[in-house]
Amino acid sequence: MATPISNWLAYLGFFALILTAIKLAQLLFKTVALRSLIEIPFVLFAFLMPFFGTGETIEVLGITLYENGILAGLGIIAKGTLGILTAILLSSTTTAREILRGLERLKVPTLIIQIATFMLRYTNVVNDEMERMRIARASRGFEATGVKHWKILGQSAGALFIRSYERGERVHLSMVSRGYQGLMPQIEAQSTTRQDLLLGFSLPVLATFLSITTRMIG
Amino acid sequence: MADKSLEVKELAFAYPDGHQALYGVNLELSRGERVALLGPNGAGKTTLVMHLNGILPTMQGSVKVAGQLVDAKDKVGLLKIRHKVGIVFQDPDDQLFMPTVGEDVAFGPYNAGLRGAELETAVREALQLVGMYEFIDRPPHHLSFGQRRRVAVATVLAMKPEILVMDEPSSNLDPASRRELAEIVRSLDITLLMVTHDLPFAYELCERSVILSGGVIVADENTADILRNSSLLAKHRLELPKGFAL
Amino acid sequence: MADKSLEVKELAFAYPDGHQALYGVNLELSRGERVALLGPNGAGKTTLVMHLNGILPTMQGSVKVAGQLVDAKDKVGLLKIRHKVGIVFQDPDDQLFMPTVGEDVAFGPYNAGLRGAELETAVREALQLVGMYEFIDRPPHHLSFGQRRRVAVATVLAMKPEILVMDEPSSNLDPASRRELAEIVRSLDITLLMVTHDLPFAYELCERSVILSGGVIVADENTADILRNSSLLAKHRLELPKGFAL
Amino acid sequence: MHIPDGFIDLPTSASVGLLAISGTAVALKKARTELDDRTAPMAGLTAVFIFAVQMLNFPVAAGTSGHLLGGALATVLVGPWAASLAVTVVLGVQALLFADGGLTALGLNIFNLSIVAVLVSHICFKLAKRVLPKIRSSIPLAAAFAAFISVPVSAASFALQYAIGGTGTAPAGTVFAAMFSTHVLIGIGEALITMLTISAIISTRADLVYGWKNNKVTLEVKKA
C-alpha cells in the first residue's frame, strides 16, 4: 500500500487483479459486495476529507473543496476497499486452520495460536448458547427496544460469561485428564506444493510489478 | 374453535440455506390433552416447536393457538401468542438468566404487563406448583439440575399459558427427579406437547403420541399402540430400552 | 496386584470450603469388570471420579490404579496415572477442544509421547472402535450429539487406558444412539466404571453395581439384585422407570 | 472502531505494531505466571465471550443499536493480562477471518484496543476501587468508571496515530475533537453495559470477578 494515490493506473490494475482473483476463487460477487459493507463508516469519513485541507481549492455547486482533501479521501476509499477485498479473499479461500498454520510458520507465539484455536473451536458453541438464550427470552414475550432493556441484556451477558468461564474450566480439566502439561500437540505442517506457492506469490508479485511499471510510465 | 389449543395445518418450512425441514405438518391438540412428539434426530421437531410461537415465521400453511393465527408480521398479536405458548427448553440454563429464581419466574408475567401484588401472586403460584417456592430468593445457578428444570417449568407456568411445550423434559434427570417432574406435569390442568426421546416417559405421561419423521407426521395414535408397533418404531430410529415392557 | 484395575481404600475428602464429600470409600475393580456407580445427586460421585486420576489430591485413604498409588505430589507418576485412567466427561463439547476429530483423538497419545506412524495407528484404531473413522478430518461442531459422544470415547480409548470411566454416558442420547453406544462399550475389552442415573442402561451393561450415597458405598452387589431391591433404591433416591421389568 | 487499511501510513503502522508486539509479549508472560497451564483454555473462552458479546445488540432508540467493545469488561473479569491476550486474539481473528479491520492496521488496532484500553481500564479500575467504599456494590461502579475512561482514551490514541501518520488531510485537531467527543458518548454506553454485566455476575458468582476476588477473604478455621 505504498503506492501514491495519484498513480491511478496502478490502482485500476490492483482492482483488476483482486477481482480476477475473486473470480478465480469462484466467490460470488454479491457475497463479496455484502461483506464489503463493513467499510461504510470509513467511506463516510473519507467523504468529509474534501472539506478539510490546505492549498488548492475548487468550487463544486458553490461549496469550496480542497483538492488535496479530495485526493486523500479517494486514497482512503481506494486503499481501504483494496484492503477489505484482499482480506475477504483471504478469509473466504483459506480455512481458519490454514491461517493458523500460516501464523505458526510466521513465528507467532504458540500460546496466541492456542488461544485462537480455542476461540475458533468454541465460537459456534457459545454463539449457539447465546442464540438459544435469545429465543428463550423472546418466547417469554421479551423484545429489547431501548435503553430500558439494557439491564436484561446485561444479565444475559453476565450469564453467558459464567457459562463460558465454567466451560473453560471444564475444558481445562478434560485436557489435564488426558495428560496435558501446558504444551499442545504441534499442528502438523501440511506440505505446500510448489504450485500453491507460485499461485500464492503471484498476487503480491503482480501487484508490485504494477506499482513499479505504472510509476515508470506515469 | 376454543376447544382446540393448537391447530397446525399443512405447515412447510425451509431454512434460508435451502434445507427444507417441514413438508406439510398437520397436528391438532384439544384443550387439556397431553401429547408426546416423538421422532429421530433431525426430523424437524425443534423447527416445528419454533413455529408454535412465531420464533420462526410461517412460510406455508398455518398455525393457530387457541383459535388465534400465529403471524410473525403482527407484532402485537405475536406477543399475545408468546404468552399463550409456554416453551420449556431442554437446557434450563438457556432459560434462567436472572440473579434469583423469583426474578426469573417474574420475567414472563412482567413482560405481559403484570405488576405489584398481581405479579407476586403469579410468581408464588407458579413456584408452588413445581414445589420450589422456598428457593425464591436463591440464584438459579446454585440449584441442582433437577431443581433448575423445575424452576424453568415455573417460569413458563407463571405466564398461565394455553399450551405448555416441553423439549426433552426428562433429559439428564436422576430417576427421582424424573418421577417428581412427571408428578408435577400430571398435576397441571394444561394442554401439553412434549418433545422427547424418552419413550417410557412419554408412555407414563401422554395418552396420545405422534411421530414426526422426515418433516411430516407419520403416526398419530394412542401411545401404547405406537410403542407396541416395533416395526414402526424401528423405521424411524426409535426403540424401547431393553427390559421395558408395556 | 495386577489383577486389580482399581483399589480405593478408606478415601475421605473435604473441599476447601469445608464441605465434606467423601467419608471413607472402599471400592475394588478387577481387570475387565464393568461396574455401574449409582447414587443420588450430591452423593459424591463426581468427587470420587476426580480422585481416580489425581485431579483432586488424596487427603485421606488411598487410590491405586493397576497397583500404582495415585499421588498428586508425584508429577511423573501422576502423568502415568492419567494415561491409565480414561475419563469420558458428560458434555462431549468439553472434551473435544481441538479443531478436528483426528487431532482431538491424537491429543492424549501425543502427550504420552507417541509420534508419527505410531500416533496415527493409535488414532485410527480408537476411531474404528467407535465407528467414527470416516469423520477423522471433520470439525466436532458438524457432528451430531451422539457422534460427538462416540468421538469423546475414542479420545480416551486412544490412550489405551487400564480403566475407562464414563460420566452419564447415556444422557441426551436418542434411543438408537443409546443402543449403539451400549454395543460399542460391550465390544471393548476393558475395565469400566460407569457413573449413571440410567438404571436400565446400567442393567444392560454392568454385571455389578455399587451405590454411593452420603459419601460412602452403601451397596455393592449384582446389578439385578440391587435393582430388585426397591426399598434399597428408594432409600437412596433411586428407582426404576415405570414399565421397566427385569 | 477497527481501523481499516490505508488510513495510517506504513511507517507509523509498523512502529505502533512493534509496540503492540512488545505489549503482547509482556501480557503473555504475565498471564502464564498467573494462570499457569490454564492460560490457553481460559483466555480462549474469554476471547469467545468477548466475540459473542460484541454481537449482542443493545438497542438505543429508533432502530439504532450499539454493542459492547468489552475491553474493560474483560479486564475486570479475568485480569489485565488474560484480557489483553483475549482482545488481541479477537482482533486478529476478526482481521484475518472476517475482514473486520485492515491487515496492515492490525498492529494499530491491537495497540489501541488490547493494550491502551486494557491498561487504562486496569488503572482506572484499581484507582476507583481505592476511592470507593470496600463493599461488593462498589465493583460494578469501578468497572463502569474504567469502561467510561478507556473508550475515549483509546480513541485519543487513534487520533494521535493519525496526527503522526494519517493519510487524510483533515487537521489532526479536528479529528481528535471528533473522535474524542463521539467516543465519550460511546463510553457512556460502554460504562452502563459493563456495569450491568458485572453486577449480574457478582450477584451469582462473585468469585469469578477478578477485581473482587483479589480482596482477601479470611476463612473461619474450626478445630476438629
Short mmCIF file of C-alpha atoms in Angstrom, two decimals, chain A residues 129 132-143 151-152 155-156 159 162-163 166, chain B residues 50 53 55 79 82-83 89 91 93-95 97-99 104 107-108 111 141 155 159:
data_model
loop_
_atom_site.label_atom_id
_atom_site.label_comp_id
_atom_site.label_asym_id
_atom_site.label_seq_id
_atom_site.Cartn_x
_atom_site.Cartn_y
_atom_site.Cartn_z
CA GLU A 129 -25.88 -20.76 23.62
CA ARG A 132 -30.84 -20.23 22.49
CA MET A 133 -30.93 -17.68 25.30
CA ARG A 134 -32.29 -15.07 22.89
CA ILE A 135 -35.03 -17.45 21.74
CA ALA A 136 -35.85 -18.29 25.36
CA ARG A 137 -36.17 -14.56 26.15
CA ALA A 138 -38.32 -13.91 23.09
CA SER A 139 -40.51 -16.88 23.94
CA ARG A 140 -41.43 -15.21 27.20
CA GLY A 141 -42.52 -12.08 25.39
CA PHE A 142 -39.32 -10.06 25.68
CA GLU A 143 -38.19 -7.75 22.95
CA LYS A 151 -30.48 -4.45 32.35
CA ILE A 152 -31.94 -7.68 30.99
CA GLN A 155 -27.91 -10.01 32.83
CA SER A 156 -27.88 -12.28 29.80
CA ALA A 159 -24.96 -15.42 32.42
CA ILE A 162 -20.39 -17.50 33.68
CA ARG A 163 -21.18 -20.27 31.20
CA GLU A 166 -17.13 -22.59 33.57
CA MET B 50 -40.11 -22.76 16.88
CA ASN B 53 -44.89 -19.10 18.96
CA ILE B 55 -39.92 -17.53 16.51
CA LEU B 79 -46.65 -11.01 21.79
CA ARG B 82 -45.94 -15.92 23.11
CA HIS B 83 -47.76 -15.62 26.39
CA PHE B 89 -36.30 -25.54 26.72
CA ASP B 91 -31.22 -26.75 28.83
CA ASP B 93 -29.53 -22.62 31.74
CA ASP B 94 -30.73 -21.11 28.45
CA GLN B 95 -33.86 -20.01 30.23
CA PHE B 97 -30.50 -15.81 33.42
CA MET B 98 -31.74 -13.56 36.22
CA PRO B 99 -29.95 -13.26 39.57
CA ASP B 104 -36.61 -15.30 36.65
CA PHE B 107 -39.76 -12.20 33.81
CA GLY B 108 -42.59 -13.56 31.62
CA ASN B 111 -43.36 -8.67 30.09
CA HIS B 141 -27.08 -21.12 39.33
CA THR B 155 -41.01 -19.52 34.60
CA MET B 159 -47.41 -16.81 32.19
#
